[in-house]
Coordinates of C-alpha atoms in Angstrom, one line a residue:
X1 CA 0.0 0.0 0.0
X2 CA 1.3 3.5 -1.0
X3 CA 0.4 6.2 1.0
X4 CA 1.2 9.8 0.3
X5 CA 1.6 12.2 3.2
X6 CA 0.4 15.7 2.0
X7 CA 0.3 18.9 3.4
X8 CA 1.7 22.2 4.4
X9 CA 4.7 23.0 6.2
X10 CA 4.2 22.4 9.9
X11 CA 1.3 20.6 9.0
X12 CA 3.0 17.3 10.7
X13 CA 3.8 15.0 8.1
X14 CA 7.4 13.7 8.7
X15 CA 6.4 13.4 12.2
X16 CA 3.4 11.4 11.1
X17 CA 5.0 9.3 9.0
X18 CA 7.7 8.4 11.3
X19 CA 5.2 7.5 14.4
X20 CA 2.9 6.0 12.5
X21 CA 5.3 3.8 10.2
X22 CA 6.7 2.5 14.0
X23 CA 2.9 1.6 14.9
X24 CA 2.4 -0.2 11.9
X25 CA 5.5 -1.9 12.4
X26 CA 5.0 -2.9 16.0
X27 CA 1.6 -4.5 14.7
X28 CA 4.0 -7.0 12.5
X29 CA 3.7 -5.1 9.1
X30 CA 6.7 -4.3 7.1
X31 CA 7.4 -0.4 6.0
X32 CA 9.2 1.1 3.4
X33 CA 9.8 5.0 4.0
X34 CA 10.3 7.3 1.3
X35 CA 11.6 10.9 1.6
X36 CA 10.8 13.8 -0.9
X37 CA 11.7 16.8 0.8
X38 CA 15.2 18.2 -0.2
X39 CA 14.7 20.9 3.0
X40 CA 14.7 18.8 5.2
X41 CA 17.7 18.2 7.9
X42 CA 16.6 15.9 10.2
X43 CA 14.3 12.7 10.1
X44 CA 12.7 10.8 12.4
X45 CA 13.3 7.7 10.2
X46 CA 15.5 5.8 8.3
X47 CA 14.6 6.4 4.5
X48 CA 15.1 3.8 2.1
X49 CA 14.2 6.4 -1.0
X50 CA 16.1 9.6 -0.1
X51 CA 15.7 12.4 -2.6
X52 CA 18.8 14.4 -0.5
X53 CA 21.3 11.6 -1.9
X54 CA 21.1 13.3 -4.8
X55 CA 20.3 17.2 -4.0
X56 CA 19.5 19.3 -0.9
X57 CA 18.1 23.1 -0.5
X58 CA 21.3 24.0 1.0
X59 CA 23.5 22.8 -1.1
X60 CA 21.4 24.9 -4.2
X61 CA 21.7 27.7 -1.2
X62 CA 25.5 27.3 -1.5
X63 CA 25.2 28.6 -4.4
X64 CA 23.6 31.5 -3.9
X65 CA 19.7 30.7 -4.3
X66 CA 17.4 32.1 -1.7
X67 CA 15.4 29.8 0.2
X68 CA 12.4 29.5 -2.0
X69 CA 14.6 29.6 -5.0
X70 CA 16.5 26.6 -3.9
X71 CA 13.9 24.3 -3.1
X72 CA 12.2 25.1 -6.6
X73 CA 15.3 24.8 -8.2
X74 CA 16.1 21.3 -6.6
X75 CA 12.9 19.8 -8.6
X76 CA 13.8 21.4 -11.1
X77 CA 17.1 19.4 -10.8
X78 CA 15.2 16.0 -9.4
X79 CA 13.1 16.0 -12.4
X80 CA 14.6 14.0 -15.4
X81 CA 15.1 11.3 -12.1
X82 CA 11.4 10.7 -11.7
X83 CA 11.3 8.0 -13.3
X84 CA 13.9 6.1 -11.1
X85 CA 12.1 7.5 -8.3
X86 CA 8.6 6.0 -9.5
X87 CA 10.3 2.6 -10.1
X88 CA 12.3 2.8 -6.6
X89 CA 8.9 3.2 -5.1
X90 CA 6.8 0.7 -7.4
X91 CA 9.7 -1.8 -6.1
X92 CA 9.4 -1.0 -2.4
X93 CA 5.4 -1.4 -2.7
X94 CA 6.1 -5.7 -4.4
X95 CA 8.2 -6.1 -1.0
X96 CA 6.9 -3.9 2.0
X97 CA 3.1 -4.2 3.3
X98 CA 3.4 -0.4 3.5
X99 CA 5.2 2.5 2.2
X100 CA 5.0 5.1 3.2
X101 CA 6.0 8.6 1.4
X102 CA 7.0 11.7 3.1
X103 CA 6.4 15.1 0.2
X104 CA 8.2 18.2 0.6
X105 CA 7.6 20.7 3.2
X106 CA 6.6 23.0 0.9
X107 CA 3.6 21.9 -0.3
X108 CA 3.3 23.4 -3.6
X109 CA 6.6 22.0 -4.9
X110 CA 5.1 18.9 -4.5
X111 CA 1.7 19.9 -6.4
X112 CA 2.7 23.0 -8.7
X113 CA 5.5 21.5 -10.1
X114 CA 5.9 18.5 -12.7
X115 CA 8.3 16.0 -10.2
X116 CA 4.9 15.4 -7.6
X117 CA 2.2 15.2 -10.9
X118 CA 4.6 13.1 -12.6
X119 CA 5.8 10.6 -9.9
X120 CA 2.2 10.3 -8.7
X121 CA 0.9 9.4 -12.0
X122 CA 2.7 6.6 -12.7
X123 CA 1.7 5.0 -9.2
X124 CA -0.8 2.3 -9.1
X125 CA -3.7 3.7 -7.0
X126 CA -2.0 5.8 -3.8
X127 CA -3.6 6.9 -0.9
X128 CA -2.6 10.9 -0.5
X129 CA -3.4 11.8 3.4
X130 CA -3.8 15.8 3.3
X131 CA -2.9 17.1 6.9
X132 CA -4.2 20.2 8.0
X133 CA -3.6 21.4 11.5
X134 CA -6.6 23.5 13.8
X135 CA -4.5 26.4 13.4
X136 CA -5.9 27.3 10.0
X137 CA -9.6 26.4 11.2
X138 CA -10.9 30.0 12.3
X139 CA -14.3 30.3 11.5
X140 CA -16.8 28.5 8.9
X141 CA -15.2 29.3 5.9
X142 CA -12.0 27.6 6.7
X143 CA -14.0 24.1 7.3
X144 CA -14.9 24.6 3.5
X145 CA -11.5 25.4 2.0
X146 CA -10.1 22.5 3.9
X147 CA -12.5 20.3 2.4
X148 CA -12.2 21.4 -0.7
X149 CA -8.3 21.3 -1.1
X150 CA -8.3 17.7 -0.5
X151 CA -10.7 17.9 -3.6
X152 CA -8.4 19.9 -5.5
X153 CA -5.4 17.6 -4.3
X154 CA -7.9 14.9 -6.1
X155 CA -8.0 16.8 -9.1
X156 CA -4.1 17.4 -9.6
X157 CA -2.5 14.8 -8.6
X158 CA -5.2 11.8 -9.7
X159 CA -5.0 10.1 -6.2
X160 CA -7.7 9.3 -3.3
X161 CA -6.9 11.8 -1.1
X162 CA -8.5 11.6 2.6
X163 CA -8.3 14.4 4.8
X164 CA -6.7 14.5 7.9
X165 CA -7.4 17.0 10.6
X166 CA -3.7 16.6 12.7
X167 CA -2.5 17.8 16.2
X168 CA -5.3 16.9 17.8
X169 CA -3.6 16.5 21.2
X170 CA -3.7 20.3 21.4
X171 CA -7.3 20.8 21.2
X172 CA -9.0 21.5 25.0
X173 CA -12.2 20.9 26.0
X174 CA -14.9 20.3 23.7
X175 CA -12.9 21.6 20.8
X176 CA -12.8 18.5 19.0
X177 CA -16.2 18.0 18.8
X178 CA -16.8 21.4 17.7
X179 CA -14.6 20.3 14.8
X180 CA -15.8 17.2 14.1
X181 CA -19.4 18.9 13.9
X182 CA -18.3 20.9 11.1
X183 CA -16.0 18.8 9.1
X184 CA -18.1 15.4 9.1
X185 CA -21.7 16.9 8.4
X186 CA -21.5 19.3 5.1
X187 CA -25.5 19.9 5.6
X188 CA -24.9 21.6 9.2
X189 CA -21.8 23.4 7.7
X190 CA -23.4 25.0 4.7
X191 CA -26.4 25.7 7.4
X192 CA -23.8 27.5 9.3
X193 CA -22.4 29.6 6.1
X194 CA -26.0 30.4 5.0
X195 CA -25.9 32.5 8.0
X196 CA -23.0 34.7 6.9
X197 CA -23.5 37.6 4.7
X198 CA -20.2 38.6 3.7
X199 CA -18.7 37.5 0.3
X200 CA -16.7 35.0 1.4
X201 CA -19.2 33.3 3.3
X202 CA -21.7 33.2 -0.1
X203 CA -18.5 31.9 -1.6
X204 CA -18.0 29.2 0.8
X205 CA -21.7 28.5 1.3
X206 CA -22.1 28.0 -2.7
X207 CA -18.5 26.1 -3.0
X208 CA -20.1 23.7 0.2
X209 CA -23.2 23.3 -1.5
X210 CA -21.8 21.6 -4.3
X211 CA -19.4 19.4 -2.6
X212 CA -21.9 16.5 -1.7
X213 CA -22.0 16.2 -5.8
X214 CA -18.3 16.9 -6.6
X215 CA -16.7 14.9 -4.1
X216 CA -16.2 10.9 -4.4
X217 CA -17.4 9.3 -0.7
X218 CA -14.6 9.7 2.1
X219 CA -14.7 10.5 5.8
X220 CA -12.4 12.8 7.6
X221 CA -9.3 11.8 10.0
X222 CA -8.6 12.7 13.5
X223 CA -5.1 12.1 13.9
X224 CA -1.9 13.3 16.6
X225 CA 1.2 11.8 15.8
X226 CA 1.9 12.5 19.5
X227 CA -0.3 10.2 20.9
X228 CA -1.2 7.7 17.9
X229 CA -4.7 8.9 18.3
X230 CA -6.4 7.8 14.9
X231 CA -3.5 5.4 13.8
X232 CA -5.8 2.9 13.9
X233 CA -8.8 4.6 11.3
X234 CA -5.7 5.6 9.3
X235 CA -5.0 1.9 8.9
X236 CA -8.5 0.7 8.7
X237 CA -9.3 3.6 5.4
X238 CA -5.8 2.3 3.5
X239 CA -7.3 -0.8 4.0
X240 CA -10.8 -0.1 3.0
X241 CA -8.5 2.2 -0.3
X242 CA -7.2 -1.1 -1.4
X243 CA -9.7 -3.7 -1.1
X244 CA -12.2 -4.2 -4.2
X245 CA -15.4 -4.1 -1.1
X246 CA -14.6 -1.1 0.7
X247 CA -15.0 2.5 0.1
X248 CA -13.8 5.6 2.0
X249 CA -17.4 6.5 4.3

């Protein structure tokens, strides 16, 4: 099973995918881990695909690029490699139960540029996880835009894509539920946007009116790579992804 972890930066995704490659582990599964971010310094895994073997950010830095600059460039760079990467991968999946793909920090070098459309493409059937923390859920709106960017993800990249409300372990109180409320029950969220009359909430409530009809059947995560709270859903859904019975509700 390939599973793509996707998000933005501080979004939790290397730390996801090393706590919950060890719980899948300790369960008696093998894992493959795969790393695509060339910013990245420190992991808390051991990679068997490492996209730093062959460029990092700051080496492209050493040479004079600018943060953003470098970590464009290095895909830039990566690019006529896809191809090994996609097979690298394709032979991890015949051998490991799991594997388990870490994308860039930097989000939209993974789905703005040609390396992330490219490798994903030529994947049989991955499971993209999209990982959004609470701190961009504000106020009704938000719970629409993260719904539908795992819909766009969808519609770039050509995967499944579930998503993944992370961090949990910092919510207090009744927070989660409040969440949970919004993200899990579109009818009581477009409810809830009716009620606002500025232009962004018509544009939310509209977008969330049309998502029953736009997007395939999926449920959302609750996940905290802290505590390993919703490691087990995460497993169940990639299950439920690659079996011919299940589907994502």
């Amino acid at each position: 099973m390939i599973i793509l972890l996707v998000g933005t930066a501080g979004s939790g995704k290397t730390t996801l995918t090393g706590s919950f490659g060890r719980y899948l582990e300790e369960n008696g599964y093998s894992v493959a881990y795969v790393n695509l971010d060339t910013g990245v310094e420190r992991l808390p895994y051991q990679p068997d695909v490492d996209v730093r073997e062959r460029i990092t950010a700051r080496e492209l830095m050493a040479e004079g690029y600018g943060p953003n600059g470098a970590i464009v460039e290095s895909y830039d760079r990566l690019l006529p490699f896809v191809g090994e990467y996609t097979s690298e991968i394709l032979r991890l999946d015949r051998g490991r139960d799991y594997v388990l793909v870490d994308t860039p920090g930097q989000m939209e070098t993974f789905l703005f540029h040609e390396f992330g459309v490219k490798l994903t493409e030529n994947l049989p059937e991955p499971l993209a996880v999209y990982l959004f923390g609470p701190e961009v859920l504000r106020k009704p709106p938000d719970f629409c835009f993260a719904l539908f960017f795992g819909l766009m993800i969808d519609l770039r990249l050509g995967t499944t894509t579930v998503p993944a409300l992370s961090k949990i372990d910092v919510l207090r109180g009744g927070e989660l539920e409040g969440y949970r409320r919004l993200l899990d029950d579109v009818e009581y969220l477009t409810a809830r946007l009716k009620l606002d009359p500025s232009t962004q909430g018509l544009l939310a409530y509209r977008m969330c009116s049309s998502l029953p009809e736009l997007a395939p059947p999926t449920r959302v995560l609750y996940i905290s790579a802290r505590t390993g709270e919703g490691f087990d859903d995460l497993e169940t859904l990639a299950y439920e992804h690659y079996c011919t019975c299940g589907d994502l509700t």
